GROMACS .gro file of C-alpha atoms in nm:
model
  192
    1MET     CA    1  -5.083 -11.445 -10.643
    2ARG     CA    2  -5.322 -11.406 -10.412
    3LYS     CA    3  -5.576 -11.207 -10.368
    4ILE     CA    4  -5.810 -11.126 -10.036
    5THR     CA    5  -6.057 -10.804 -10.067
    6GLY     CA    6  -6.247 -10.704  -9.769
    7PHE     CA    7  -6.101 -10.845  -9.449
    8LYS     CA    8  -6.147 -10.624  -9.128
    9LEU     CA    9  -5.816 -10.477  -8.996
   10ASN     CA   10  -5.830 -10.502  -8.574
   11LEU     CA   11  -5.744 -10.116  -8.532
   12ARG     CA   12  -5.628 -10.162  -8.190
   13ARG     CA   13  -5.688  -9.866  -7.950
   14ALA     CA   14  -5.324  -9.940  -7.763
   15GLU     CA   15  -5.157  -9.945  -7.989
   16VAL     CA   16  -5.278  -9.598  -8.130
   17LYS     CA   17  -5.287  -9.434  -7.825
   18ARG     CA   18  -4.863  -9.627  -7.766
   19ARG     CA   19  -4.759  -9.429  -8.158
   20ALA     CA   20  -4.986  -9.070  -8.048
   21LYS     CA   21  -4.803  -9.071  -7.732
   22ARG     CA   22  -4.440  -9.141  -7.911
   23ALA     CA   23  -4.528  -8.844  -8.167
   24GLY     CA   24  -4.556  -8.601  -7.918
   25LEU     CA   25  -4.952  -8.629  -7.905
   26ASP     CA   26  -5.159  -8.580  -7.596
   27LEU     CA   27  -5.451  -8.752  -7.641
   28GLU     CA   28  -5.650  -8.648  -7.367
   29ALA     CA   29  -5.547  -8.266  -7.385
   30LEU     CA   30  -5.694  -8.258  -7.738
   31GLY     CA   31  -6.065  -8.408  -7.597
   32PHE     CA   32  -5.943  -8.821  -7.729
   33GLY     CA   33  -6.087  -9.056  -7.383
   34GLU     CA   34  -6.105  -9.364  -7.391
   35ALA     CA   35  -6.461  -9.308  -7.591
   36GLU     CA   36  -6.332  -9.055  -7.802
   37LEU     CA   37  -6.085  -9.216  -7.976
   38GLN     CA   38  -6.260  -9.497  -7.969
   39LYS     CA   39  -6.551  -9.336  -8.192
   40LEU     CA   40  -6.271  -9.170  -8.461
   41ILE     CA   41  -6.081  -9.552  -8.471
   42GLN     CA   42  -6.502  -9.714  -8.553
   43GLN     CA   43  -6.454  -9.380  -8.835
   44ALA     CA   44  -6.157  -9.458  -8.961
   45ALA     CA   45  -6.183  -9.834  -8.988
   46LYS     CA   46  -6.559  -9.770  -9.182
   47ALA     CA   47  -6.302  -9.563  -9.460
   48ILE     CA   48  -6.118  -9.882  -9.507
   49GLN     CA   49  -6.103 -10.174  -9.780
   50ALA     CA   50  -5.838 -10.379  -9.656
   51GLY     CA   51  -5.730 -10.547  -9.947
   52VAL     CA   52  -5.344 -10.726 -10.008
   53LEU     CA   53  -5.250 -10.934 -10.247
   54TYR     CA   54  -4.941 -11.140 -10.170
   55ASP     CA   55  -4.767 -11.432 -10.350
   56THR     CA   56  -4.381 -11.614 -10.344
   57PHE     CA   57  -4.082 -11.665 -10.622
   58LYS     CA   58  -3.804 -11.987 -10.600
   59HIS     CA   59  -3.474 -11.852 -10.702
   60PRO     CA   60  -3.411 -11.772 -10.928
   61ASP     CA   61  -3.570 -11.553 -11.057
   62MET     CA   62  -3.484 -11.192 -11.221
   63ASP     CA   63  -3.604 -10.965 -10.973
   64ALA     CA   64  -3.463 -11.132 -10.698
   65PRO     CA   65  -3.191 -10.843 -10.656
   66ALA     CA   66  -3.396 -10.623 -10.641
   67LEU     CA   67  -3.712 -10.748 -10.411
   68SER     CA   68  -3.581 -11.004 -10.229
   69PRO     CA   69  -3.433 -10.886  -9.869
   70ILE     CA   70  -3.183 -11.117  -9.834
   71PRO     CA   71  -3.042 -11.405 -10.048
   72GLY     CA   72  -3.251 -11.719  -9.919
   73LEU     CA   73  -3.475 -12.038 -10.109
   74ALA     CA   74  -3.745 -11.791 -10.221
   75TYR     CA   75  -3.883 -11.402 -10.137
   76SER     CA   76  -4.299 -11.298 -10.100
   77LEU     CA   77  -4.361 -11.003 -10.159
   78ILE     CA   78  -4.660 -10.810 -10.026
   79LEU     CA   79  -4.884 -10.529 -10.144
   80ALA     CA   80  -5.144 -10.362  -9.910
   81THR     CA   81  -5.356 -10.140  -9.983
   82LEU     CA   82  -5.657  -9.912  -9.731
   83GLY     CA   83  -5.810  -9.862 -10.052
   84PRO     CA   84  -5.923  -9.519 -10.208
   85ASP     CA   85  -6.192  -9.400  -9.958
   86PHE     CA   86  -5.945  -9.365  -9.671
   87ALA     CA   87  -5.711  -9.099  -9.790
   88PRO     CA   88  -5.999  -8.840  -9.867
   89ALA     CA   89  -6.146  -8.927  -9.535
   90LYS     CA   90  -5.789  -8.858  -9.374
   91GLU     CA   91  -5.840  -8.535  -9.587
   92LYS     CA   92  -6.143  -8.438  -9.477
   93ALA     CA   93  -6.055  -8.502  -9.114
   94ALA     CA   94  -5.703  -8.361  -9.094
   95ALA     CA   95  -5.868  -8.008  -9.219
   96GLN     CA   96  -6.011  -7.945  -8.867
   97SER     CA   97  -5.620  -7.920  -8.731
   98PRO     CA   98  -5.227  -8.041  -8.744
   99GLU     CA   99  -5.283  -8.311  -8.450
  100MET     CA  100  -5.577  -8.460  -8.621
  101ARG     CA  101  -5.349  -8.518  -8.984
  102ALA     CA  102  -5.104  -8.673  -8.716
  103LEU     CA  103  -5.356  -8.815  -8.519
  104TRP     CA  104  -5.507  -8.989  -8.850
  105GLU     CA  105  -5.149  -9.083  -8.985
  106ILE     CA  106  -5.126  -9.298  -8.696
  107LEU     CA  107  -5.419  -9.433  -8.788
  108GLU     CA  108  -5.309  -9.506  -9.114
  109ALA     CA  109  -5.026  -9.622  -9.030
  110VAL     CA  110  -5.156  -9.883  -8.814
  111ALA     CA  111  -5.392  -9.996  -9.050
  112LEU     CA  112  -5.136 -10.038  -9.309
  113ASP     CA  113  -4.919 -10.239  -9.048
  114GLU     CA  114  -5.231 -10.456  -8.986
  115ALA     CA  115  -5.273 -10.605  -9.354
  116VAL     CA  116  -4.903 -10.659  -9.348
  117ARG     CA  117  -4.948 -10.910  -9.107
  118PHE     CA  118  -5.225 -11.032  -9.162
  119ALA     CA  119  -5.089 -11.152  -9.512
  120THR     CA  120  -4.727 -11.198  -9.353
  121GLN     CA  121  -4.893 -11.509  -9.071
  122LEU     CA  122  -5.049 -11.652  -9.387
  123LEU     CA  123  -4.682 -11.633  -9.587
  124GLU     CA  124  -4.535 -11.787  -9.235
  125GLU     CA  125  -4.825 -12.097  -9.274
  126GLU     CA  126  -4.675 -12.114  -9.554
  127ALA     CA  127  -4.313 -12.085  -9.495
  128ALA     CA  128  -4.339 -12.301  -9.205
  129LYS     CA  129  -4.442 -12.606  -9.431
  130ALA     CA  130  -4.157 -12.597  -9.600
  131SER     CA  131  -3.917 -12.621  -9.334
  132CYS     CA  132  -3.832 -12.176  -9.377
  133VAL     CA  133  -3.917 -11.863  -9.152
  134LEU     CA  134  -3.904 -11.559  -9.338
  135SER     CA  135  -3.642 -11.261  -9.275
  136PRO     CA  136  -3.738 -10.906  -9.130
  137LEU     CA  137  -4.000 -10.769  -9.381
  138ASN     CA  138  -3.848 -10.486  -9.639
  139PRO     CA  139  -4.079 -10.175  -9.702
  140ILE     CA  140  -4.023 -10.163 -10.076
  141GLN     CA  141  -3.931  -9.790 -10.191
  142ASP     CA  142  -3.692  -9.763 -10.473
  143PRO     CA  143  -3.936  -9.674 -10.755
  144ALA     CA  144  -3.790  -9.898 -10.938
  145ALA     CA  145  -3.853 -10.183 -10.722
  146LEU     CA  146  -4.211 -10.042 -10.656
  147ASP     CA  147  -4.289 -10.111 -11.047
  148CYS     CA  148  -4.136 -10.407 -11.091
  149ALA     CA  149  -4.281 -10.530 -10.739
  150LEU     CA  150  -4.663 -10.357 -10.817
  151ARG     CA  151  -4.638 -10.551 -11.224
  152LYS     CA  152  -4.487 -10.886 -11.024
  153LEU     CA  153  -4.842 -10.887 -10.810
  154GLU     CA  154  -5.018 -10.784 -11.058
  155GLY     CA  155  -5.158 -10.464 -10.847
  156SER     CA  156  -5.464 -10.306 -11.102
  157LYS     CA  157  -5.633 -10.622 -10.970
  158LEU     CA  158  -5.751 -10.437 -10.569
  159ASP     CA  159  -5.718 -10.116 -10.846
  160MET     CA  160  -5.344 -10.031 -10.740
  161SER     CA  161  -5.065  -9.839 -11.014
  162PHE     CA  162  -4.737  -9.662 -10.992
  163ARG     CA  163  -4.773  -9.302 -11.055
  164GLU     CA  164  -4.469  -9.005 -11.004
  165GLY     CA  165  -4.261  -9.280 -10.841
  166ARG     CA  166  -4.550  -9.381 -10.595
  167ILE     CA  167  -4.824  -9.668 -10.527
  168GLU     CA  168  -5.147  -9.576 -10.576
  169PRO     CA  169  -5.429  -9.553 -10.416
  170PRO     CA  170  -5.290  -9.382 -10.093
  171PRO     CA  171  -5.257  -9.539  -9.867
  172SER     CA  172  -5.088  -9.888  -9.963
  173VAL     CA  173  -4.743  -9.979  -9.896
  174ALA     CA  174  -4.495 -10.236 -10.073
  175VAL     CA  175  -4.317 -10.478  -9.869
  176SER     CA  176  -4.110 -10.845  -9.958
  177ALA     CA  177  -3.947 -11.088  -9.729
  178SER     CA  178  -3.730 -11.365  -9.800
  179TRP     CA  179  -3.734 -11.767  -9.723
  180LEU     CA  180  -3.480 -11.896  -9.547
  181ALA     CA  181  -3.429 -12.240  -9.413
  182GLN     CA  182  -3.484 -12.319  -9.041
  183SER     CA  183  -3.226 -12.501  -8.847
  184LYS     CA  184  -3.329 -12.816  -8.789
  185ALA     CA  185  -3.171 -12.792  -8.427
  186ARG     CA  186  -3.385 -12.500  -8.375
  187GLY     CA  187  -3.740 -12.674  -8.442
  188LYS     CA  188  -3.672 -12.916  -8.174
  189SER     CA  189  -3.733 -12.930  -7.800
  190LYS     CA  190  -3.437 -12.908  -7.506
  191LYS     CA  191  -3.441 -13.199  -7.315
  192ASP     CA  192  -3.430 -13.176  -6.931
   0.00000   0.00000   0.00000
């Protein structure tokens, strides 16, 4: 199990804008021009204490049927959290309006995706050394599988626990990916 904490997440303004547009939020109408949006992103970033736990488990593994997205040579688990201060900051800002709640939920989703992407990049490097590729990420949502993932990765090392069918503290997420053998033909370049 590997634990990484305190890394900086890049909350990309363009990604926040894209997701806000998809959610039907008009940032300009809400008073969030470029400068104001950047200020909000910086405010959210200050509340984040990012942490990830990840590890890879080779088959056979008794938990693979519940945690491995597809059969492969192995599977990796990732637990990611934004830390205990993000939820209170989000609730304080969200009390202003339903739009602010929606905007902070977008910031949360972008930050969690970035934390998972950080750990995934490290796992992709490890998989490549073993001539493998990772399957698409599979969010773990089943309560029994979440509990299992937290135990396997020792979620307590990031003060994460399983309560009432979800991971504490929010916002936190668990995902898995299978290791698949890379085709030898896929790795070679074509000759003209």
